Coordinates of C-alpha atoms in Angstrom, one line a residue:
Chain V
M1 CA 23.9 -14.5 19.3
S2 CA 26.5 -16.3 21.3
E3 CA 28.2 -15.8 24.6
K4 CA 30.3 -12.6 25.4
S5 CA 34.0 -12.7 24.6
A6 CA 37.0 -11.5 26.5
R7 CA 38.5 -8.9 24.2
Q8 CA 36.8 -6.0 22.5
A9 CA 36.9 -5.5 18.7
S10 CA 40.0 -3.5 17.7
I11 CA 41.6 -2.1 14.6
S12 CA 44.9 -0.6 13.6
T13 CA 45.9 0.9 10.3
E14 CA 49.3 0.9 8.5
N15 CA 50.0 2.8 5.4
Q16 CA 52.3 1.2 2.9
T17 CA 54.1 2.6 -0.1
G18 CA 52.1 2.6 -3.3
G19 CA 48.9 3.8 -1.6
L20 CA 48.1 0.4 0.0
T21 CA 46.6 0.6 3.5
I22 CA 46.7 -2.5 5.7
I23 CA 44.0 -2.7 8.3
K24 CA 44.5 -5.2 11.2
I25 CA 41.5 -6.4 12.9
G26 CA 41.4 -8.2 16.2
G27 CA 39.3 -9.2 19.2
S28 CA 35.8 -10.3 19.2
W29 CA 33.3 -8.6 16.8
R30 CA 29.7 -9.1 18.0
I31 CA 26.5 -7.3 17.1
D32 CA 25.6 -6.6 20.7
Q33 CA 28.9 -4.7 21.3
P34 CA 30.1 -1.3 20.1
L35 CA 32.4 -1.5 17.1
P36 CA 35.5 0.7 16.5
S37 CA 35.0 3.7 14.2
L38 CA 37.3 4.3 11.2
N39 CA 38.1 7.4 9.3
F40 CA 39.6 6.1 6.1
K41 CA 40.4 7.6 2.7
G42 CA 42.0 5.4 0.1
D43 CA 41.2 3.0 -2.6
Q44 CA 43.6 0.1 -1.9
V45 CA 43.0 -1.9 1.2
K46 CA 44.1 -5.1 2.6
I47 CA 42.5 -6.4 5.7
V48 CA 44.3 -8.9 7.8
S49 CA 43.7 -10.7 11.1
D50 CA 45.6 -9.6 14.1
G51 CA 44.3 -11.8 16.9
L52 CA 40.8 -12.0 15.5
E53 CA 38.9 -14.2 18.0
D54 CA 35.3 -14.6 16.8
F55 CA 32.8 -12.7 14.8
D56 CA 29.2 -12.6 13.7
S57 CA 27.6 -10.3 11.2
A58 CA 29.0 -7.3 13.0
L59 CA 32.3 -7.7 11.3
P60 CA 31.2 -8.2 7.7
S61 CA 28.7 -5.3 8.2
W62 CA 31.5 -3.1 9.4
I63 CA 33.7 -4.1 6.4
H64 CA 30.7 -3.6 4.0
H65 CA 30.0 -0.2 5.5
N66 CA 33.5 1.1 5.4
F67 CA 34.9 -0.4 2.3
K68 CA 32.0 -0.9 -0.1
N69 CA 33.3 1.9 -2.4
V70 CA 37.0 0.9 -2.3
R71 CA 38.5 0.0 -5.6
E72 CA 40.7 -2.8 -4.4
L73 CA 39.8 -4.7 -1.3
D74 CA 42.0 -7.7 -0.4
L75 CA 40.4 -10.1 2.1
S76 CA 42.5 -13.2 1.1
E77 CA 44.2 -13.5 4.5
L78 CA 40.9 -13.5 6.4
P79 CA 39.0 -16.6 7.4
K80 CA 37.0 -18.2 4.5
R81 CA 33.6 -17.8 6.2
L82 CA 34.3 -14.0 6.7
Q83 CA 35.2 -13.7 3.0
S84 CA 32.0 -15.4 2.2
L85 CA 29.9 -13.1 4.4
V86 CA 31.4 -10.0 2.9
R87 CA 30.9 -11.3 -0.6
L88 CA 27.2 -12.1 0.1
A89 CA 26.6 -8.3 0.5
E90 CA 28.4 -7.3 -2.6
K91 CA 26.3 -5.8 -5.3
N92 CA 24.4 -8.8 -6.6
T93 CA 23.7 -8.6 -10.3
Q94 CA 21.2 -11.5 -10.3
W95 CA 18.6 -9.4 -8.6
K96 CA 17.1 -6.5 -10.7
S97 CA 18.4 -3.1 -9.6
E98 CA 15.8 -0.5 -8.6
D99 CA 15.4 2.9 -10.3
E100 CA 17.4 5.8 -8.9
K101 CA 15.7 8.1 -6.4
P102 CA 13.7 10.8 -8.1
N103 CA 14.9 14.4 -7.6
L104 CA 13.0 17.3 -6.2
L105 CA 11.5 18.3 -9.6
E106 CA 10.4 14.7 -10.3
N107 CA 8.9 14.5 -6.8
F108 CA 6.9 17.7 -7.5
G109 CA 5.8 16.2 -10.8
V110 CA 4.7 13.0 -9.2
W111 CA 2.8 15.0 -6.5
G112 CA 1.0 16.9 -9.3
I113 CA 0.1 13.8 -11.2
E114 CA -1.1 12.0 -8.1
S115 CA -3.2 15.0 -7.0
Y116 CA -4.7 15.3 -10.4
S117 CA -5.4 11.5 -10.5
S118 CA -6.9 11.5 -7.0
W119 CA -9.4 14.1 -8.2
G120 CA -10.0 11.9 -11.2
R121 CA -10.6 8.8 -9.0
A122 CA -13.0 10.8 -6.8
M123 CA -15.0 12.0 -9.8
D124 CA -14.9 8.5 -11.2
H125 CA -16.2 7.1 -7.9
I126 CA -19.0 9.7 -7.7
G127 CA -19.9 8.9 -11.3
Q128 CA -20.0 5.1 -10.6
T129 CA -22.0 5.6 -7.4
S130 CA -24.5 7.9 -9.1
T131 CA -24.9 5.5 -12.0
G132 CA -25.3 2.6 -9.5
L133 CA -27.9 4.5 -7.5
F134 CA -29.8 5.5 -10.7
R135 CA -29.7 1.9 -12.0
T136 CA -31.0 0.7 -8.6
L137 CA -33.8 3.2 -8.6
I138 CA -35.0 2.2 -12.1
G139 CA -34.6 -1.5 -11.2
R140 CA -31.8 -2.3 -13.6
S141 CA -29.4 -3.3 -10.9
K142 CA -29.7 -5.8 -8.1
V143 CA -29.2 -4.4 -4.6
N144 CA -27.3 -6.5 -2.1
W145 CA -30.3 -6.4 0.3
S146 CA -28.6 -8.4 3.1
D147 CA -25.8 -5.8 3.2
F148 CA -28.4 -3.0 3.0
T149 CA -30.4 -4.4 6.1
L150 CA -27.2 -4.9 8.0
Q151 CA -26.1 -1.3 7.4
L152 CA -29.6 -0.1 8.4
Q153 CA -28.9 -1.8 11.7
T154 CA -25.3 -0.8 12.2
A155 CA -25.4 2.8 10.8
G156 CA -28.9 3.5 12.1
V157 CA -30.3 1.6 15.1
D158 CA -26.9 1.0 16.7
A159 CA -26.1 4.8 16.5
L160 CA -29.2 5.7 18.5
P161 CA -27.4 5.9 21.9
I162 CA -24.5 8.1 20.8
V163 CA -26.9 10.3 18.7
A164 CA -29.2 10.7 21.8
L165 CA -26.3 11.5 24.1
L166 CA -24.7 14.1 21.8
G167 CA -28.0 15.6 20.7
F168 CA -29.1 15.9 24.4
L169 CA -25.8 17.6 25.4
T170 CA -25.9 20.0 22.4
G171 CA -29.4 21.2 23.3
L172 CA -28.4 21.5 26.9
I173 CA -25.3 23.5 26.1
M174 CA -27.1 25.8 23.8
A175 CA -29.8 26.4 26.3
Y176 CA -27.3 27.1 29.0
V177 CA -25.3 29.6 27.0
G178 CA -28.6 31.2 25.7
L179 CA -30.1 31.5 29.1
I180 CA -27.1 33.4 30.5
Q181 CA -27.2 35.9 27.6
L182 CA -30.9 36.3 27.4
R183 CA -31.3 36.8 31.1
Q184 CA -29.3 40.1 30.8
V185 CA -32.1 41.5 28.6
G186 CA -35.0 39.8 30.4
A187 CA -35.9 37.6 27.5
T188 CA -35.2 34.2 28.9
V189 CA -38.4 32.8 27.4
Y190 CA -36.7 33.0 24.0
V191 CA -34.2 30.3 25.0
A192 CA -36.8 27.9 23.8
N193 CA -36.9 29.6 20.3
L194 CA -33.1 29.5 20.2
V195 CA -32.8 25.8 21.0
A196 CA -35.7 24.7 18.9
L197 CA -34.7 26.6 15.8
A198 CA -31.0 25.8 16.1
M199 CA -31.7 22.1 16.6
T200 CA -34.2 21.8 13.7
R201 CA -32.4 23.9 11.1
E202 CA -28.8 23.4 12.0
M203 CA -27.5 21.3 14.9
G204 CA -29.6 18.2 14.5
A205 CA -28.4 17.6 11.0
L206 CA -24.8 18.8 11.5
M207 CA -24.2 16.7 14.7
T208 CA -25.7 13.6 13.1
G209 CA -23.7 14.1 10.0
I210 CA -20.5 14.4 12.0
I211 CA -21.4 11.3 14.1
A212 CA -22.0 9.5 10.8
C213 CA -18.5 10.5 9.6
G214 CA -16.9 9.4 12.9
R215 CA -18.8 6.1 13.1
T216 CA -20.0 5.0 9.7
S217 CA -17.5 6.5 7.3
T218 CA -14.5 5.1 9.1
S219 CA -16.2 1.8 9.4
F220 CA -17.0 1.7 5.6
A221 CA -13.4 2.8 4.8
S222 CA -11.9 0.0 7.0
Q223 CA -14.3 -2.6 5.6
L224 CA -13.7 -1.8 2.0
G225 CA -10.0 -1.2 2.5
S226 CA -9.6 -4.6 4.1
M227 CA -11.5 -6.1 1.2
N228 CA -8.9 -4.4 -1.1
V229 CA -6.1 -6.0 0.9
S230 CA -7.6 -9.5 0.7
Q231 CA -8.4 -8.9 -3.0
E232 CA -12.2 -9.4 -2.4
S233 CA -12.8 -6.3 -4.6
D234 CA -10.8 -7.9 -7.4
A235 CA -12.7 -11.1 -7.0
L236 CA -16.0 -9.1 -7.5
R237 CA -14.5 -7.5 -10.6
A238 CA -13.4 -10.9 -11.9
L239 CA -16.9 -12.2 -11.4
G240 CA -18.1 -9.3 -13.6
I241 CA -19.7 -7.5 -10.6
N242 CA -19.0 -3.7 -10.3
P243 CA -17.6 -3.4 -6.7
V244 CA -18.9 0.1 -6.4
E245 CA -22.4 -0.9 -7.2
Y246 CA -22.3 -4.0 -5.1
L247 CA -20.6 -2.6 -2.0
A248 CA -21.1 1.2 -2.0
V249 CA -24.7 1.5 -3.2
P250 CA -26.4 -0.5 -0.4
R251 CA -24.3 1.3 2.2
I252 CA -25.0 4.7 0.8
L253 CA -28.7 3.9 0.5
A254 CA -28.9 2.6 4.0
V255 CA -27.1 5.6 5.5
T256 CA -29.0 8.1 3.4
L257 CA -32.2 6.6 4.7
M258 CA -31.2 6.3 8.4
V259 CA -29.3 9.6 9.0
P260 CA -32.3 11.9 8.3
L261 CA -34.3 9.8 10.8
L262 CA -31.4 10.0 13.3
S263 CA -31.2 13.7 12.7
L264 CA -34.9 14.1 13.5
F265 CA -34.4 12.1 16.7
A266 CA -31.4 14.2 17.6
T267 CA -33.5 17.4 17.1
F268 CA -36.2 16.2 19.5
V269 CA -33.7 15.0 22.1
G270 CA -31.8 18.3 21.8
I271 CA -35.0 20.3 22.4
F272 CA -35.6 18.1 25.4
G273 CA -32.1 18.7 26.6
G274 CA -32.7 22.5 26.3
M275 CA -35.9 22.1 28.3
I276 CA -34.0 20.6 31.2
V277 CA -31.8 23.6 31.5
A278 CA -34.5 26.2 30.8
C279 CA -36.9 24.7 33.3
A280 CA -34.1 24.4 35.9
G281 CA -33.7 28.2 35.3
D282 CA -36.6 30.6 34.7
L283 CA -39.1 28.8 32.6
S284 CA -41.9 26.3 33.2
I285 CA -42.4 23.2 31.0
D286 CA -45.5 24.7 29.4
Q287 CA -43.8 28.0 28.6
Y288 CA -40.9 26.2 27.1
L289 CA -42.9 23.8 24.9
N290 CA -45.4 26.5 23.8
Q291 CA -42.5 28.8 22.8
A292 CA -40.6 26.0 21.1
I293 CA -43.7 24.9 19.0
K294 CA -44.3 28.5 18.0
A295 CA -40.7 28.8 16.8
I296 CA -40.6 25.7 14.7
T297 CA -42.1 25.8 11.3
F298 CA -42.5 23.2 8.6
K299 CA -39.9 25.2 6.6
S300 CA -37.3 24.7 9.5
F301 CA -37.9 21.0 9.5
L302 CA -37.5 20.8 5.8
V303 CA -34.2 22.7 5.9
G304 CA -32.9 20.3 8.5
F305 CA -34.2 17.3 6.6
I306 CA -32.7 18.4 3.3
K307 CA -29.3 19.1 5.0
S308 CA -29.3 15.8 6.8
F309 CA -30.0 13.9 3.6
F310 CA -27.0 15.5 1.8
F311 CA -24.8 15.1 4.9
A312 CA -25.7 11.4 5.0
F313 CA -24.8 11.0 1.4
I314 CA -21.5 12.8 1.9
A315 CA -20.6 10.7 5.0
A316 CA -21.4 7.4 3.3
W317 CA -19.7 8.3 0.1
A318 CA -16.5 9.5 1.8
G319 CA -16.2 6.2 3.6
C320 CA -16.9 4.1 0.5
Y321 CA -14.6 6.2 -1.7
R322 CA -11.6 6.2 0.8
G323 CA -12.0 2.4 1.3
Y324 CA -12.2 1.8 -2.4
V325 CA -8.9 3.6 -3.1
A326 CA -7.2 2.4 0.0
Q327 CA -3.7 1.0 -0.4
R328 CA -3.3 -2.8 0.0
S329 CA -1.7 -2.8 3.5
A330 CA -2.5 -2.4 7.1
L331 CA -1.2 1.2 6.9
G332 CA -3.4 1.8 3.9
V333 CA -6.5 0.7 5.7
G334 CA -5.7 2.9 8.7
D335 CA -5.1 5.9 6.4
A336 CA -8.3 5.2 4.6
A337 CA -10.3 5.3 7.9
T338 CA -8.6 8.5 9.0
S339 CA -9.0 10.3 5.7
A340 CA -12.6 9.1 5.4
A341 CA -13.5 10.9 8.6
V342 CA -11.5 14.0 7.6
L343 CA -12.9 14.2 4.1
G344 CA -16.5 13.5 5.3
I345 CA -16.4 16.2 8.1
T346 CA -14.7 18.8 5.8
L347 CA -17.2 18.2 3.0
I348 CA -20.1 18.4 5.4
V349 CA -19.0 21.7 6.9
I350 CA -18.4 23.1 3.4
A351 CA -21.9 21.8 2.3
D352 CA -23.4 23.4 5.4
A353 CA -21.9 26.8 4.6
I354 CA -23.2 26.5 1.0
F355 CA -26.6 25.6 2.3
A356 CA -26.6 28.6 4.6
V357 CA -25.9 31.0 1.7
I358 CA -28.5 29.3 -0.6
F359 CA -31.2 29.3 2.1
N360 CA -30.4 32.9 3.0
L361 CA -30.6 33.9 -0.7
Y362 CA -34.0 32.4 -1.2
N363 CA -35.2 33.5 2.2
F364 CA -35.9 29.9 3.2
Chain A
M1 CA 24.7 -23.7 23.5
D2 CA 27.1 -26.6 23.0
V3 CA 27.9 -26.9 19.3
T4 CA 27.3 -30.7 19.5
T5 CA 23.7 -30.1 20.8
P6 CA 21.2 -30.7 18.0
I7 CA 19.6 -27.5 16.9
L8 CA 16.2 -29.1 16.8
K9 CA 15.1 -32.4 18.4
C10 CA 11.5 -33.7 18.5
A11 CA 10.2 -36.8 20.2
K12 CA 6.7 -38.2 19.8
L13 CA 5.5 -34.7 19.0
C14 CA 1.8 -34.2 18.4
V15 CA 0.5 -30.9 17.0
G16 CA -3.0 -29.6 16.3
Y17 CA -5.6 -26.9 16.9
G18 CA -7.4 -26.8 20.2
D19 CA -8.3 -30.4 20.9
V20 CA -8.0 -31.6 17.4
S21 CA -4.7 -33.3 16.6
V22 CA -3.6 -32.9 13.0
M23 CA -0.3 -34.7 13.1
K24 CA 1.3 -37.0 15.7
D25 CA 4.3 -39.2 16.3
I26 CA 6.8 -36.8 14.8
S27 CA 10.4 -37.6 15.9
F28 CA 13.6 -36.4 14.3
T29 CA 16.8 -34.6 15.1
L30 CA 18.4 -31.8 13.1
E31 CA 22.1 -30.9 13.3
R32 CA 23.5 -27.5 13.2
G33 CA 24.0 -25.9 9.7
K34 CA 21.6 -28.3 8.0
I35 CA 18.5 -27.5 6.0
L36 CA 15.3 -29.4 6.8
A37 CA 12.3 -29.3 4.5
I38 CA 8.8 -30.2 5.7
V39 CA 6.7 -31.5 2.9
G40 CA 3.3 -33.2 2.5
P41 CA -0.1 -32.8 0.9
S42 CA -2.0 -29.5 1.3
G43 CA -3.6 -29.1 4.7
C44 CA -1.7 -31.9 6.3
G45 CA -0.3 -29.5 9.0
K46 CA 3.1 -28.5 7.7
S47 CA 2.8 -24.8 8.8
T48 CA 1.3 -25.9 12.1
L49 CA 4.3 -28.2 12.7
M50 CA 6.7 -25.4 11.8
R51 CA 5.0 -23.0 14.2
V52 CA 5.3 -25.6 17.0
L53 CA 9.0 -26.2 16.1
G54 CA 9.7 -22.5 16.1
G55 CA 8.0 -22.1 19.5
L56 CA 5.1 -19.9 18.2
D57 CA 2.5 -22.6 19.2
E58 CA 2.5 -25.2 22.0
P59 CA 2.6 -28.9 21.1
M60 CA -0.4 -31.0 22.2
S61 CA 2.0 -33.7 23.5
G62 CA 5.6 -34.9 23.2
S63 CA 8.6 -32.8 23.3
C64 CA 10.4 -30.4 21.0
E65 CA 13.8 -29.0 21.9
L66 CA 14.9 -25.9 20.1
L67 CA 18.6 -25.1 20.7
G68 CA 18.5 -27.6 23.5
V69 CA 15.6 -25.9 25.3
D70 CA 12.2 -27.6 25.5
L71 CA 10.0 -24.5 24.9
S72 CA 6.8 -26.0 26.3
Q73 CA 8.6 -26.6 29.7
A74 CA 10.9 -23.5 29.7
D75 CA 10.0 -20.4 31.8
S76 CA 9.2 -17.2 29.9
R77 CA 12.7 -15.7 30.1
A78 CA 14.4 -18.8 28.7
R79 CA 11.6 -19.1 26.1
E80 CA 12.1 -15.5 24.9
A81 CA 15.9 -15.9 24.9
T82 CA 15.6 -19.0 22.8
L83 CA 13.1 -17.4 20.4
R84 CA 15.4 -14.5 19.9
Q85 CA 17.9 -16.9 18.5
S86 CA 15.5 -18.0 15.8
G87 CA 14.2 -16.1 12.8
F88 CA 10.8 -16.5 11.0
L89 CA 9.8 -15.8 7.5
F90 CA 6.0 -16.0 7.2
Q91 CA 4.1 -16.9 4.1
G92 CA 3.0 -13.4 3.4
S93 CA 6.4 -12.0 4.5
A94 CA 4.6 -10.1 7.4
L95 CA 6.7 -7.0 6.9
F96 CA 5.4 -4.0 9.0
S97 CA 3.6 -1.9 6.4
S98 CA 4.2 1.4 8.2
L99 CA 8.0 0.9 8.3
T100 CA 10.5 1.1 5.4
L101 CA 12.6 -2.0 4.7
R102 CA 15.5 -0.5 6.7
E103 CA 13.2 0.2 9.7
N104 CA 11.8 -3.3 9.5
I105 CA 15.3 -4.8 9.8
E106 CA 16.3 -2.3 12.5
M107 CA 13.2 -2.8 14.6
P108 CA 14.4 -6.1 16.4
M109 CA 17.9 -4.7 16.7
R110 CA 16.6 -1.5 18.4
E111 CA 14.6 -3.7 20.7
F112 CA 17.3 -6.1 21.8
L113 CA 20.7 -4.7 21.1
K114 CA 22.3 -1.9 23.2
I115 CA 24.4 -0.4 20.4
S116 CA 24.5 2.9 18.7
S117 CA 22.0 3.9 16.0
S118 CA 24.7 4.2 13.4
Q119 CA 25.8 0.7 14.1
I120 CA 22.3 -0.6 13.9
R121 CA 21.9 1.3 10.6
Q122 CA 25.2 -0.3 9.3
L123 CA 24.0 -3.8 10.3
A124 CA 20.6 -3.2 8.6
E125 CA 22.3 -2.0 5.4
Y126 CA 24.5 -5.1 5.4
K127 CA 21.6 -7.5 5.9
L128 CA 19.6 -5.9 3.1
A129 CA 22.7 -6.0 0.9
C130 CA 23.0 -9.7 1.6
V131 CA 19.6 -10.3 0.1
G132 CA 20.2 -7.9 -2.8
L133 CA 17.9 -5.1 -1.6
S134 CA 20.5 -2.3 -1.2
D135 CA 18.6 -0.2 -3.7
A136 CA 15.2 -0.6 -2.0
I137 CA 16.3 0.2 1.5
D138 CA 14.0 3.2 2.0
K139 CA 11.0 1.7 0.3
L140 CA 7.8 0.7 2.1
P141 CA 6.6 -2.9 1.8
S142 CA 3.7 -1.8 -0.3
E143 CA 6.2 -0.4 -2.9
I144 CA 8.1 -3.7 -3.6
S145 CA 7.3 -6.9 -5.4
G146 CA 6.4 -10.2 -3.8
G147 CA 9.9 -11.6 -4.4
M148 CA 11.5 -8.6 -2.9
A149 CA 9.2 -8.8 0.1
K150 CA 10.3 -12.4 0.7
R151 CA 13.9 -11.4 0.6
A152 CA 13.2 -8.5 2.9
G153 CA 11.4 -11.0 5.2
I154 CA 14.6 -13.2 5.2
A155 CA 16.7 -10.1 6.0
R156 CA 14.5 -9.3 9.0
A157 CA 14.5 -12.9 10.1
M158 CA 18.4 -12.7 10.0
A159 CA 18.5 -9.4 11.9
L160 CA 19.8 -10.8 15.2
D161 CA 22.1 -13.5 13.6
P162 CA 19.8 -16.3 14.5
E163 CA 21.0 -19.9 14.9
I164 CA 18.0 -21.2 13.0
L165 CA 15.7 -19.8 10.4
F166 CA 12.1 -20.9 9.8
L167 CA 10.9 -20.2 6.3
D168 CA 7.2 -20.8 5.6
E169 CA 6.8 -21.4 1.8
P170 CA 9.6 -19.0 0.8
S171 CA 9.1 -19.5 -2.9
A172 CA 5.2 -19.7 -2.9
G173 CA 3.8 -17.4 -5.6
L174 CA 7.2 -16.7 -7.2
D175 CA 8.1 -17.4 -10.8
P176 CA 10.6 -20.3 -11.3
L177 CA 13.6 -18.0 -11.9
T178 CA 13.0 -15.8 -8.9
S179 CA 12.3 -19.0 -6.9
E180 CA 15.6 -20.5 -8.0
R181 CA 17.5 -17.3 -7.0
L182 CA 15.8 -17.5 -3.6
D183 CA 16.9 -21.1 -3.3
D184 CA 20.5 -19.9 -4.0
L185 CA 20.1 -17.1 -1.5
I186 CA 19.0 -19.7 1.2
L187 CA 22.0 -21.8 0.4
K188 CA 24.3 -18.8 0.6
V189 CA 22.8 -17.8 4.0
R190 CA 23.4 -21.3 5.3
E191 CA 27.0 -21.4 3.9
S192 CA 27.9 -17.9 5.2
F193 CA 26.2 -17.7 8.5
N194 CA 26.2 -21.4 9.2
T195 CA 22.5 -21.0 10.0
S196 CA 20.2 -24.1 10.3
I197 CA 17.1 -23.7 8.2
V198 CA 13.7 -25.3 8.4
L199 CA 11.4 -24.7 5.5
V200 CA 8.0 -25.6 4.4
S201 CA 7.7 -26.1 0.7
H202 CA 5.6 -27.8 -2.0
E203 CA 8.2 -27.3 -4.7
V204 CA 10.1 -30.5 -5.4
P205 CA 12.9 -29.0 -7.5
S206 CA 13.5 -26.4 -4.8
I207 CA 13.5 -29.0 -2.0
L208 CA 15.9 -31.3 -3.9
H209 CA 18.2 -28.2 -4.5
T210 CA 18.3 -26.9 -1.0
A211 CA 17.3 -29.4 1.7
D212 CA 19.7 -31.9 3.4
Y213 CA 16.8 -33.7 5.1
C214 CA 13.1 -33.9 4.5
V215 CA 10.2 -34.7 6.8
Y216 CA 7.2 -36.1 4.9
L217 CA 3.9 -35.8 6.6
D218 CA 1.3 -38.4 5.7
S219 CA -2.2 -37.0 5.7
D220 CA -3.8 -40.4 5.7
T221 CA -2.2 -41.8 8.8
L222 CA -1.7 -38.3 10.4
T223 CA 1.8 -39.2 11.2
M224 CA 5.3 -38.5 10.1
G225 CA 5.6 -40.7 7.0
A226 CA 9.3 -40.6 6.6
Y227 CA 12.5 -38.6 7.5
A228 CA 15.4 -38.9 5.0
P229 CA 17.5 -36.8 2.6
P230 CA 15.1 -35.7 -0.2
K231 CA 17.1 -37.5 -2.9
D232 CA 16.3 -40.8 -1.2
F233 CA 12.6 -40.3 -2.0
L234 CA 13.4 -40.5 -5.7
D235 CA 14.1 -44.2 -5.2
P236 CA 10.9 -46.2 -5.8
K237 CA 11.9 -48.5 -2.9
S238 CA 11.5 -45.5 -0.5
H239 CA 8.3 -44.5 1.4
A240 CA 5.6 -45.0 -1.3
K241 CA 3.7 -41.8 -0.7
A242 CA 6.8 -39.6 -0.3
H243 CA 8.2 -41.2 -3.5
S244 CA 4.9 -40.5 -5.3
F245 CA 5.1 -36.9 -4.1
F246 CA 8.7 -36.4 -5.2
S247 CA 8.4 -38.2 -8.5
R248 CA 5.5 -36.2 -9.7
V249 CA 6.7 -34.6 -12.9
V250 CA 4.6 -32.4 -15.1
T251 CA 4.7 -33.6 -18.7
P252 CA 3.2 -31.8 -21.6
K253 CA 0.1 -33.4 -23.0

């Protein structure tokens, strides 16, 4: 960009006999200044200089935009450099031309094929993960133990504070809501049953699963997506190592081991949170604890544990899967992280609903 | 800027990382409209030197004037104004992956030019047409090939009509034919826009085809080994290491 000029860009048109239009251009044509607009219909044009002072790419871009479809364009009376700039933008046959844009029907077809293939990829990844886990369990596959222990730390121990906080607040909120309702029928003592049962059977596992999706799934998706971008996954494949087995299995194992423990922790913290509210209201600590212990059975714990085990698998798998299929770009990695959280949470809620029906059917 | 002012002028320039100097005693002057190639063995600091020349990094010592402005001494406003007059193509093209090619080109224009959207659109279409990407205008960077990404990178670098272009290994990873076409494009850009170009390259045929001058960096002495037109290095009497670099011809066994 150079200094500002005195005269603004100007044009004037002159129609000649035989369909030729002469366009006179003058003034200074700069990319940081507004350009004149032109309503032109014709297929024979001659552009001439009429006091043309200076120009940068504003002028050739203006000519390119307005006259690219004109049959005969005569620039012979313009400066050589301008002719060269206009020619540079002419359809260059040395570069391969791209395919035409697909129409609506083709777009629909592409969407259908992509949806079908994304299901296929998901099933393929589940298959590879299951095979990898099975091979690991029977000792036919080496686990990347350093990755496994690192994930135990990051997905498990490092999550303790957030699990404690959310578990505590969940118990607290349930007790608060329960207390208000139960006070109306004089049954405030049952707030302990409500909190204890809800935390062991439902909320401990659900909250921990959702935290795992928000924390761990997105982290896995970003890690594996970035490895796709830097072709580390390809490097593993080239070395004859199955990337799903090498990267996903230790992560899924670590999360599946840690999340049930975190869920148990969240359950106890939640019951404690409920106790704070209950005891600030109508109950003593002894009353609350006795009532809570009566309410919780081994079956309730088992239900919560089974759920948290599945939720953990879903959260870890969603992260690994979305990272594995992430596009090789910064945008792809971001999308993978977002879709991992969405996929994980959706599947966990669906799984929870299915569990509710199953446990109800079998009176569990 | 006065047209007689050299586009790039270095004196006793020393570049490096942190406290470690990787190359020193670099002195040369580049005139407007000329193409300079920076060559040398791998890891000798070519890209580091180019980042310093382009004002992306600070020199350790010495001076480097870009468009007559010593960027290490200039205040932030003068520095930004000068950087706006230069364009950069990075090794990996560095296109913004969430934007289409058109949006990538329009982005600097929207940032710095106070003109209408339609005019910006028109300019972006022209710049992409200049690099032969009219048909890929609405594609995302992830949907195009490496060669196309390089050309789109050049179009983005040219977005604000810079006085000087810095191209970091423009033909790296491209097949010989695509590489040759890219060389032709670089020459056309120079011819049409009268843009000065500084490029880092390893490819001798490409350097001989495009460059007017060549800086050879000597990784043994960590200094600028030679500065001359590239064809001069084909002469055995020229700088021994530069000659050895340029005369390396692959012969079938």
